[in-house]
mmCIF file of the C-alpha atoms, coordinates in Angstrom:
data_MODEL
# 
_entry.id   MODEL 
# 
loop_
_atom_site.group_PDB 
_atom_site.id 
_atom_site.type_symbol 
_atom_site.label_atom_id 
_atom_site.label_alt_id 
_atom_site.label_comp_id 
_atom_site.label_asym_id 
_atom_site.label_entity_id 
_atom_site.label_seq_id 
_atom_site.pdbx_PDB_ins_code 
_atom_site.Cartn_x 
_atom_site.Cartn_y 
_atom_site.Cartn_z 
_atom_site.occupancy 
_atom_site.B_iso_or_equiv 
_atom_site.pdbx_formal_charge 
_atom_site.auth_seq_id 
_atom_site.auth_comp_id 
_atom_site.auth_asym_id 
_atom_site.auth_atom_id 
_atom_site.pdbx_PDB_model_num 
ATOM 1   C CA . UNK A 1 1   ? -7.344  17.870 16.378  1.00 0.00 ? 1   UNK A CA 1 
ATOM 2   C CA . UNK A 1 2   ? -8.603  20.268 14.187  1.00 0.00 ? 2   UNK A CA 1 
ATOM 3   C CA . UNK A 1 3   ? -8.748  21.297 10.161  1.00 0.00 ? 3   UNK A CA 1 
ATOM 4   C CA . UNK A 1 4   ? -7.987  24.314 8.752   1.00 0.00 ? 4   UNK A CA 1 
ATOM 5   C CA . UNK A 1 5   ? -10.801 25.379 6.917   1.00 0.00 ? 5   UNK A CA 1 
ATOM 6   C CA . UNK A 1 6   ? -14.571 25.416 7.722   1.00 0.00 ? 6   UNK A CA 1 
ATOM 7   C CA . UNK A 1 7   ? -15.637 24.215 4.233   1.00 0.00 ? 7   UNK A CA 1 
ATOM 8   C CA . UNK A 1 8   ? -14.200 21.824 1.212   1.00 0.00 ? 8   UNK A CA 1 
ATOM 9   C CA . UNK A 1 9   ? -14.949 21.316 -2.329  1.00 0.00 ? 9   UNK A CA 1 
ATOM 10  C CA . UNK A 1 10  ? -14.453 18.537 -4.029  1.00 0.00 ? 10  UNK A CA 1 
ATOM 11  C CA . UNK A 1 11  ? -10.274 17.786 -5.190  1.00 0.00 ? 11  UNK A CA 1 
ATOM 12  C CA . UNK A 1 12  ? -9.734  20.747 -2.405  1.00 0.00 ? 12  UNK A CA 1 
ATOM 13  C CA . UNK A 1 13  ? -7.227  19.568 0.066   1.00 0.00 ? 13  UNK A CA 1 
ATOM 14  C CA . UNK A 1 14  ? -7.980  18.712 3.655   1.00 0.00 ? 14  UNK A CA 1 
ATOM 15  C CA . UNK A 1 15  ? -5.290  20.159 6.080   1.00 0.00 ? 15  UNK A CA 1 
ATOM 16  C CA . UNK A 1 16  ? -5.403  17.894 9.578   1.00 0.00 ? 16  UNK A CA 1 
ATOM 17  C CA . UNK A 1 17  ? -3.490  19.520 12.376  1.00 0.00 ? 17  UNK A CA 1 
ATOM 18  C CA . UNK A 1 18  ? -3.099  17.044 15.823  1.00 0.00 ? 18  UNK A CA 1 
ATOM 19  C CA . UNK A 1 19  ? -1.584  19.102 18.471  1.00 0.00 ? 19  UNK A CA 1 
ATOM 20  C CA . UNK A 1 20  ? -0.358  16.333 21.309  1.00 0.00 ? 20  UNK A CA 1 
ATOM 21  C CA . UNK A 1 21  ? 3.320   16.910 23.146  1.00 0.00 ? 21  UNK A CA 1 
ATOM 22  C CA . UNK A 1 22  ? 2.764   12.375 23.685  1.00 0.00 ? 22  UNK A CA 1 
ATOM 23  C CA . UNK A 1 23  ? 3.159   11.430 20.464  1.00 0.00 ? 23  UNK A CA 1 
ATOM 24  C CA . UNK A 1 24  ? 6.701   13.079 20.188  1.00 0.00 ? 24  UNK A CA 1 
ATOM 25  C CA . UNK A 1 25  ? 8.440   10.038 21.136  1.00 0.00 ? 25  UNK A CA 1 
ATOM 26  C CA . UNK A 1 26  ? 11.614  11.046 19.942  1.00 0.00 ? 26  UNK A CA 1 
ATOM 27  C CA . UNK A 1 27  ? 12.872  14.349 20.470  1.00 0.00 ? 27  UNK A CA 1 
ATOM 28  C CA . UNK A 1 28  ? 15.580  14.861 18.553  1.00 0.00 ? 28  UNK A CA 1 
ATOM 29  C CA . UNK A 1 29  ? 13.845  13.474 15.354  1.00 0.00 ? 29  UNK A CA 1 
ATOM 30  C CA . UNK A 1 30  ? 10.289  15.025 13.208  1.00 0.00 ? 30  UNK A CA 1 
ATOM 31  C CA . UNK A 1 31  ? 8.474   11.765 13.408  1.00 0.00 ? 31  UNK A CA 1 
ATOM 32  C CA . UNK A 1 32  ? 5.174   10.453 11.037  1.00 0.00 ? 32  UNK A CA 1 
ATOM 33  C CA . UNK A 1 33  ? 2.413   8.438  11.542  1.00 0.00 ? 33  UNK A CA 1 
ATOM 34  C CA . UNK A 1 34  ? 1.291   6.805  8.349   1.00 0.00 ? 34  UNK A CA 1 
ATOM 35  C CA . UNK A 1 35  ? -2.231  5.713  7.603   1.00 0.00 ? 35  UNK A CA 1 
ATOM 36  C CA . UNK A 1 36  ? -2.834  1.710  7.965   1.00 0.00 ? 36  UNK A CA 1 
ATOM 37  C CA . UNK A 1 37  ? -3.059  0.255  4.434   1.00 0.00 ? 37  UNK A CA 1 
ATOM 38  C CA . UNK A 1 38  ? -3.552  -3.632 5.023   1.00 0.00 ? 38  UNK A CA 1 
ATOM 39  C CA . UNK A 1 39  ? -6.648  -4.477 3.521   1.00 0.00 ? 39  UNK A CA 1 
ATOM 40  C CA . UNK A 1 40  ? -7.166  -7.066 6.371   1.00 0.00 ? 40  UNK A CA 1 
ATOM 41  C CA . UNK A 1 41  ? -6.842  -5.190 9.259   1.00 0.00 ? 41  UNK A CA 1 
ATOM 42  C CA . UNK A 1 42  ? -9.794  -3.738 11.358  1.00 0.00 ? 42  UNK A CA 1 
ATOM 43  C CA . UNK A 1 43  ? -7.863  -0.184 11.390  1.00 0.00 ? 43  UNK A CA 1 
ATOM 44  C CA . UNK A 1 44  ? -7.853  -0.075 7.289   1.00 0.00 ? 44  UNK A CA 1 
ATOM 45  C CA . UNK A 1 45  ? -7.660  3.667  6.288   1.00 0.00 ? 45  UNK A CA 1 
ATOM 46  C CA . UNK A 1 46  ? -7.156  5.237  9.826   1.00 0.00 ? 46  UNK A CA 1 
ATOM 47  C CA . UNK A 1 47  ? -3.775  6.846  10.871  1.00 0.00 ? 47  UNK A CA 1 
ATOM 48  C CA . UNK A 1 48  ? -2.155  4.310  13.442  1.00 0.00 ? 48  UNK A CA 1 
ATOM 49  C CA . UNK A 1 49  ? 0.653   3.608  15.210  1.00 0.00 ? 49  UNK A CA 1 
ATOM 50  C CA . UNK A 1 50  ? 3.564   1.070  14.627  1.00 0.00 ? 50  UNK A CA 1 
ATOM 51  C CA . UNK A 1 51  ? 1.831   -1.431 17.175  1.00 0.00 ? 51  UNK A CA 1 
ATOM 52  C CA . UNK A 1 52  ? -1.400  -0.891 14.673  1.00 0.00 ? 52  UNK A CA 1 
ATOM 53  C CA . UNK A 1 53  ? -3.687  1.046  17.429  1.00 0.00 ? 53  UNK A CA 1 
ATOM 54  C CA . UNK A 1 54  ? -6.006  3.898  15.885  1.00 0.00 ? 54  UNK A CA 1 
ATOM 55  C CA . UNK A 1 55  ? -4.885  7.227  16.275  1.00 0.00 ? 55  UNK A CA 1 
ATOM 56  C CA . UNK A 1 56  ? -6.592  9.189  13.882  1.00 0.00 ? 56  UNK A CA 1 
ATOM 57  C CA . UNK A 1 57  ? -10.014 7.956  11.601  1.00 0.00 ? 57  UNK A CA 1 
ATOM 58  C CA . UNK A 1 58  ? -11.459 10.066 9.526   1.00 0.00 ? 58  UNK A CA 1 
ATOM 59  C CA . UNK A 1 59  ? -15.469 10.332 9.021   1.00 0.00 ? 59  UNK A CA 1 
ATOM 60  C CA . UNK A 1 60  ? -17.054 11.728 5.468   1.00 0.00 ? 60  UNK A CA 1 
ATOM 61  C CA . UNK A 1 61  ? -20.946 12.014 6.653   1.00 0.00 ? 61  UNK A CA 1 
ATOM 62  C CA . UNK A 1 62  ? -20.653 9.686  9.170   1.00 0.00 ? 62  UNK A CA 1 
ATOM 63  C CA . UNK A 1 63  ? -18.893 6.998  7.099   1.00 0.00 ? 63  UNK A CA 1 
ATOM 64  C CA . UNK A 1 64  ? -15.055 6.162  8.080   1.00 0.00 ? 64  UNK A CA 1 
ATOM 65  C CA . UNK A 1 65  ? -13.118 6.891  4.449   1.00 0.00 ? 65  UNK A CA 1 
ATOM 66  C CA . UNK A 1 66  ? -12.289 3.569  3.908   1.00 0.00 ? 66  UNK A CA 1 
ATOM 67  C CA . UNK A 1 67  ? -11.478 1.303  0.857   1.00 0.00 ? 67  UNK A CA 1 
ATOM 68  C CA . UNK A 1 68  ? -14.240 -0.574 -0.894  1.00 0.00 ? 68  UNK A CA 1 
ATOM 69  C CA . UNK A 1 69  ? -14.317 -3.484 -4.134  1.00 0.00 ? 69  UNK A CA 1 
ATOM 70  C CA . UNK A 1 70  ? -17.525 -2.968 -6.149  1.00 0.00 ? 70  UNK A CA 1 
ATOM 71  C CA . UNK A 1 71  ? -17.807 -5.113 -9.105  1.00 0.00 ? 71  UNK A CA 1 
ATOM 72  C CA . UNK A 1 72  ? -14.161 -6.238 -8.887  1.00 0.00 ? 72  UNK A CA 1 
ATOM 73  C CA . UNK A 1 73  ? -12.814 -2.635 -9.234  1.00 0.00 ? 73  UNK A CA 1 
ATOM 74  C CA . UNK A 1 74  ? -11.227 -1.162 -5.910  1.00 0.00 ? 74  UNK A CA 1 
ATOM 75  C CA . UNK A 1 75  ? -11.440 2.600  -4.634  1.00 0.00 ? 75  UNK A CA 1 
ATOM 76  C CA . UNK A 1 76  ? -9.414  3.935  -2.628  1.00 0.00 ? 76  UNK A CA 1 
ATOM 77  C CA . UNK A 1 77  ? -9.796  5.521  0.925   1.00 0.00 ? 77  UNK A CA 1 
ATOM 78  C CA . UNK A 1 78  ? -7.728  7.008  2.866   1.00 0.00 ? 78  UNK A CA 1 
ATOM 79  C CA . UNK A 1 79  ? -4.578  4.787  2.251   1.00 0.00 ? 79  UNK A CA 1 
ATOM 80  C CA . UNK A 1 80  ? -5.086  5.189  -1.467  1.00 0.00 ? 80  UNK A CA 1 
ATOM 81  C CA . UNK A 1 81  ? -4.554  9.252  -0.559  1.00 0.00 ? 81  UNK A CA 1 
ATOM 82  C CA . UNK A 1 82  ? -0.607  8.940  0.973   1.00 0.00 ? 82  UNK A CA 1 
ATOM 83  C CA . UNK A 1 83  ? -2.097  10.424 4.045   1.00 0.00 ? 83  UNK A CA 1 
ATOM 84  C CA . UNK A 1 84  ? 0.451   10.987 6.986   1.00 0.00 ? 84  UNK A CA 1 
ATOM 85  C CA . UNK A 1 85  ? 0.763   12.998 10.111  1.00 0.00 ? 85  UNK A CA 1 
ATOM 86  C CA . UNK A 1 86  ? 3.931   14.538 10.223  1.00 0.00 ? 86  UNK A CA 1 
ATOM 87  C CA . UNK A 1 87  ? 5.698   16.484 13.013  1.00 0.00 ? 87  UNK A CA 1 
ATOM 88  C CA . UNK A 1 88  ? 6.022   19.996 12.810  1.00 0.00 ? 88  UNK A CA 1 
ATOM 89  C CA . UNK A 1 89  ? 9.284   19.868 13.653  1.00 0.00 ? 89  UNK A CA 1 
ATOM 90  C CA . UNK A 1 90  ? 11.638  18.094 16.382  1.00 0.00 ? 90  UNK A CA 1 
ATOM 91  C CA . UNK A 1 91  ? 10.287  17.960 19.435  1.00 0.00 ? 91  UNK A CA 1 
ATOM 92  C CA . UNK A 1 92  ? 7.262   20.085 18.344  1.00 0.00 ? 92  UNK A CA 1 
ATOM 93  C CA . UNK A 1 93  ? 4.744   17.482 19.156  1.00 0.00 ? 93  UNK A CA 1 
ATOM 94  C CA . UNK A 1 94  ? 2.210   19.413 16.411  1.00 0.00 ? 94  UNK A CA 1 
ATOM 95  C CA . UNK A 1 95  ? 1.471   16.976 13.374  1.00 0.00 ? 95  UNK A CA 1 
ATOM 96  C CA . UNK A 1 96  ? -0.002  17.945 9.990   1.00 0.00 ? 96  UNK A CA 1 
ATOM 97  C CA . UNK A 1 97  ? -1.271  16.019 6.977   1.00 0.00 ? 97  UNK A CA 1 
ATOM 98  C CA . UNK A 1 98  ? -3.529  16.493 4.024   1.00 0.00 ? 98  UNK A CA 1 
ATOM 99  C CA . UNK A 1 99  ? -5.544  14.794 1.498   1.00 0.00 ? 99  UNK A CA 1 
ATOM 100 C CA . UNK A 1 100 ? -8.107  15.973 -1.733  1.00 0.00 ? 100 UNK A CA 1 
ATOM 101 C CA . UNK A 1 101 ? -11.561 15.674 -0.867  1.00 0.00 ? 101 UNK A CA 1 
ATOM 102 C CA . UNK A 1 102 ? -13.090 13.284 -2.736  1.00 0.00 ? 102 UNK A CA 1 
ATOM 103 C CA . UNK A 1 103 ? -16.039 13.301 -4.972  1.00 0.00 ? 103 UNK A CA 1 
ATOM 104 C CA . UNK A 1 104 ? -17.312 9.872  -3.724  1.00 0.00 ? 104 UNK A CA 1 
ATOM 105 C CA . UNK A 1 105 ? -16.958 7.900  -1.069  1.00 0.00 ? 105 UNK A CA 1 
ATOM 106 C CA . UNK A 1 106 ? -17.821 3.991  -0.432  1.00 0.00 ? 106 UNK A CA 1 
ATOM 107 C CA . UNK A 1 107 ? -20.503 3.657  1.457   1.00 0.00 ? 107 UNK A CA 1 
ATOM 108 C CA . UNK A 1 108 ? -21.097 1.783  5.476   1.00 0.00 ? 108 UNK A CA 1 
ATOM 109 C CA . UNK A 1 109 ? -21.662 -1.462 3.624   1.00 0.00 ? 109 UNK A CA 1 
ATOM 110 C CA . UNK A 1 110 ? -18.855 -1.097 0.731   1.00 0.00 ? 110 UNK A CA 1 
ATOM 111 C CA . UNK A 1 111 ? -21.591 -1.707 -1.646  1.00 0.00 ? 111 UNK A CA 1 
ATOM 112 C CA . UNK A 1 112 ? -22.062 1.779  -3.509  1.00 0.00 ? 112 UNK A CA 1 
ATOM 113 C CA . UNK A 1 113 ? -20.191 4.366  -4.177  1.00 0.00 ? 113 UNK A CA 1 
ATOM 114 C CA . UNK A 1 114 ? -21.890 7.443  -3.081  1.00 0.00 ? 114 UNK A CA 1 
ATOM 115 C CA . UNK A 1 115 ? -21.262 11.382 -3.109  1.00 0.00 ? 115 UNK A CA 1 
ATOM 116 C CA . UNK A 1 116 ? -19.598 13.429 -0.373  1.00 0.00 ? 116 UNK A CA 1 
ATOM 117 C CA . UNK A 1 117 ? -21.689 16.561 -1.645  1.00 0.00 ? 117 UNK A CA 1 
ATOM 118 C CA . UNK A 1 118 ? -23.714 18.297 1.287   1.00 0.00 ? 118 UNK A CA 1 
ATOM 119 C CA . UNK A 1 119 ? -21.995 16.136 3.807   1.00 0.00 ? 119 UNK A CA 1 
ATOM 120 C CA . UNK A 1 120 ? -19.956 16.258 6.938   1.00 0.00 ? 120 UNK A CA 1 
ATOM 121 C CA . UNK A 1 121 ? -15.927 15.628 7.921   1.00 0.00 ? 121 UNK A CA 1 
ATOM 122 C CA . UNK A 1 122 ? -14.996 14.847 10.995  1.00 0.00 ? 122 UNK A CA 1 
ATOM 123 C CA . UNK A 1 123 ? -11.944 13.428 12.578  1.00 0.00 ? 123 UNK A CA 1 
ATOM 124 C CA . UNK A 1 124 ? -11.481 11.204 15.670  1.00 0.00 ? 124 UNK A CA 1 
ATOM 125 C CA . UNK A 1 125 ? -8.261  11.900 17.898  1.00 0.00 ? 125 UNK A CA 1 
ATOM 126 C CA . UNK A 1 126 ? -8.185  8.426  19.561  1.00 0.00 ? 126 UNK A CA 1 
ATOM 127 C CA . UNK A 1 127 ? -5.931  10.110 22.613  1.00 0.00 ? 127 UNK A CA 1 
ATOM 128 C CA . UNK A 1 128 ? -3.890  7.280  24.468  1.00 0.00 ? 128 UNK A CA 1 
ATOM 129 C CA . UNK A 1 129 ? -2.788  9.655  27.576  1.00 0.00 ? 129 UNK A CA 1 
ATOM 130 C CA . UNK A 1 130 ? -4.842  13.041 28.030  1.00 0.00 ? 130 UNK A CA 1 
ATOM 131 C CA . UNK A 1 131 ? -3.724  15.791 30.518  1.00 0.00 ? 131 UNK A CA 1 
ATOM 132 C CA . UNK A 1 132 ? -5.746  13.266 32.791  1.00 0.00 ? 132 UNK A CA 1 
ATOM 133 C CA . UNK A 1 133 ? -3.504  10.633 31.953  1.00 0.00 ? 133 UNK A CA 1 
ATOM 134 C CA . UNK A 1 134 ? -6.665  8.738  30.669  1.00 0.00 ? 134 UNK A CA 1 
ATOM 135 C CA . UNK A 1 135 ? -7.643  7.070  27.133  1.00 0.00 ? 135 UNK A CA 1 
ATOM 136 C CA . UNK A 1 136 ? -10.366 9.533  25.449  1.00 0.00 ? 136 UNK A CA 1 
ATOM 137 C CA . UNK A 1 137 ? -11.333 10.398 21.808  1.00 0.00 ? 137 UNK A CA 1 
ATOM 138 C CA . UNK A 1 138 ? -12.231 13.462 20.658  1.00 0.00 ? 138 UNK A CA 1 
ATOM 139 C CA . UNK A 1 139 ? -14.019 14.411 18.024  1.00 0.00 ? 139 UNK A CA 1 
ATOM 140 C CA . UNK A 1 140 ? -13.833 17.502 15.717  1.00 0.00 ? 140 UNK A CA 1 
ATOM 141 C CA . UNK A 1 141 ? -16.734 18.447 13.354  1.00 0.00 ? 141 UNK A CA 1 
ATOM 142 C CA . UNK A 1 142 ? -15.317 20.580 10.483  1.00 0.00 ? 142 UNK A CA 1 
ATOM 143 C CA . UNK A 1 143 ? -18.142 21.397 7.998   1.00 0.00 ? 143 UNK A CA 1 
ATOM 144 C CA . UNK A 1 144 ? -20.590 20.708 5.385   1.00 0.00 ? 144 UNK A CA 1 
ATOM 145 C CA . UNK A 1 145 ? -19.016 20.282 1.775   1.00 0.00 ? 145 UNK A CA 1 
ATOM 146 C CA . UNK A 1 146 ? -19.822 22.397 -0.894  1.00 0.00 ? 146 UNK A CA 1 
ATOM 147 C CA . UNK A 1 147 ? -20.345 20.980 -4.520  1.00 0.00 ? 147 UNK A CA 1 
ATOM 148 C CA . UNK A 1 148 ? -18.859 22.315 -7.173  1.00 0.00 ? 148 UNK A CA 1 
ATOM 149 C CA . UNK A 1 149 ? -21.187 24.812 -9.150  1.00 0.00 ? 149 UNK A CA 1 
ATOM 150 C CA . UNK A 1 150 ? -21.311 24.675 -12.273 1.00 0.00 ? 150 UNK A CA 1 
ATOM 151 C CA . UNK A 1 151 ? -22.077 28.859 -13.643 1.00 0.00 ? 151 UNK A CA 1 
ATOM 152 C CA . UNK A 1 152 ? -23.546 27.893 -16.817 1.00 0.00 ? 152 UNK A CA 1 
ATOM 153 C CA . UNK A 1 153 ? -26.790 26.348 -14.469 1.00 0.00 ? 153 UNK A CA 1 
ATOM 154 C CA . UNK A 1 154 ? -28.894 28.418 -12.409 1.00 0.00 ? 154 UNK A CA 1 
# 
């Protein structure tokens, strides 16, 4: 798992490439792995599979990017974004997907809102069958974000 840049600012979109020949089930077909959007389940805002296991959860400094209702007004996580992984191409087993970085994020508790500026992204590969042929996650550390700076201040 990987991104393809090294830094993000904020409405900049995130490109998420998963490179794993097991999750090409079907090989004559491009298949997609949609993020979980039930506000019930444990796996809220992570990319999962149809039986609703965790393949992919994204981490904004530390913090899954998850949903949150402050004073009766939701924001949106990851969900909110349309976030998929889809295949390459048949039989490619290589998935993509993207989303804007946001400005804010809710924070551990769902609480606050608070900003992404001078943070960290990571993703989580949670890897159901390695070359081992064992469960593992991996992690990938893209970057720090960069705020947007305004010229007029110095």
């Amino acid at each position: 798992v990987s991104f393809t840049s090294n830094t993000y600012r904020f409405g900049q979109p995130v490109f998420l490439v998963l490179k794993d020949s097991d999750l090409n089930l079907k090989h004559d077909k491009i298949e997609t792995y949609q993020t979980v959007n039930d506000p019930n389940s444990p796996n809220v805002d992570t990319v999962g599979t149809s039986s609703g296991q965790i393949l992919v959860e994204i981490l904004i400094k530390d913090i899954r990017y998850k949903r949150c209702t402050i004073d009766g007004v939701q924001y949106g996580g990851l969900g909110a974004t349309g976030f998929t992984l889809t295949e390459k191409g048949p039989n490619s087993g290589i998935f993509e997907g993207s989303f804007k970085m946001p400005s804010k994020i809710c924070d551990k508790t769902g609480s606050e809102l608070i900003s992404t500026a001078g943070g960290s992204l990571d993703a989580k590969y949670y890897d159901f069958r390695d070359s081992s042929g064992e469960q593992n996650i991996f992690s990938f550390n893209a970057i720090k974000f960069l705020h947007r700076v305004d010229p007029r201040r110095n």
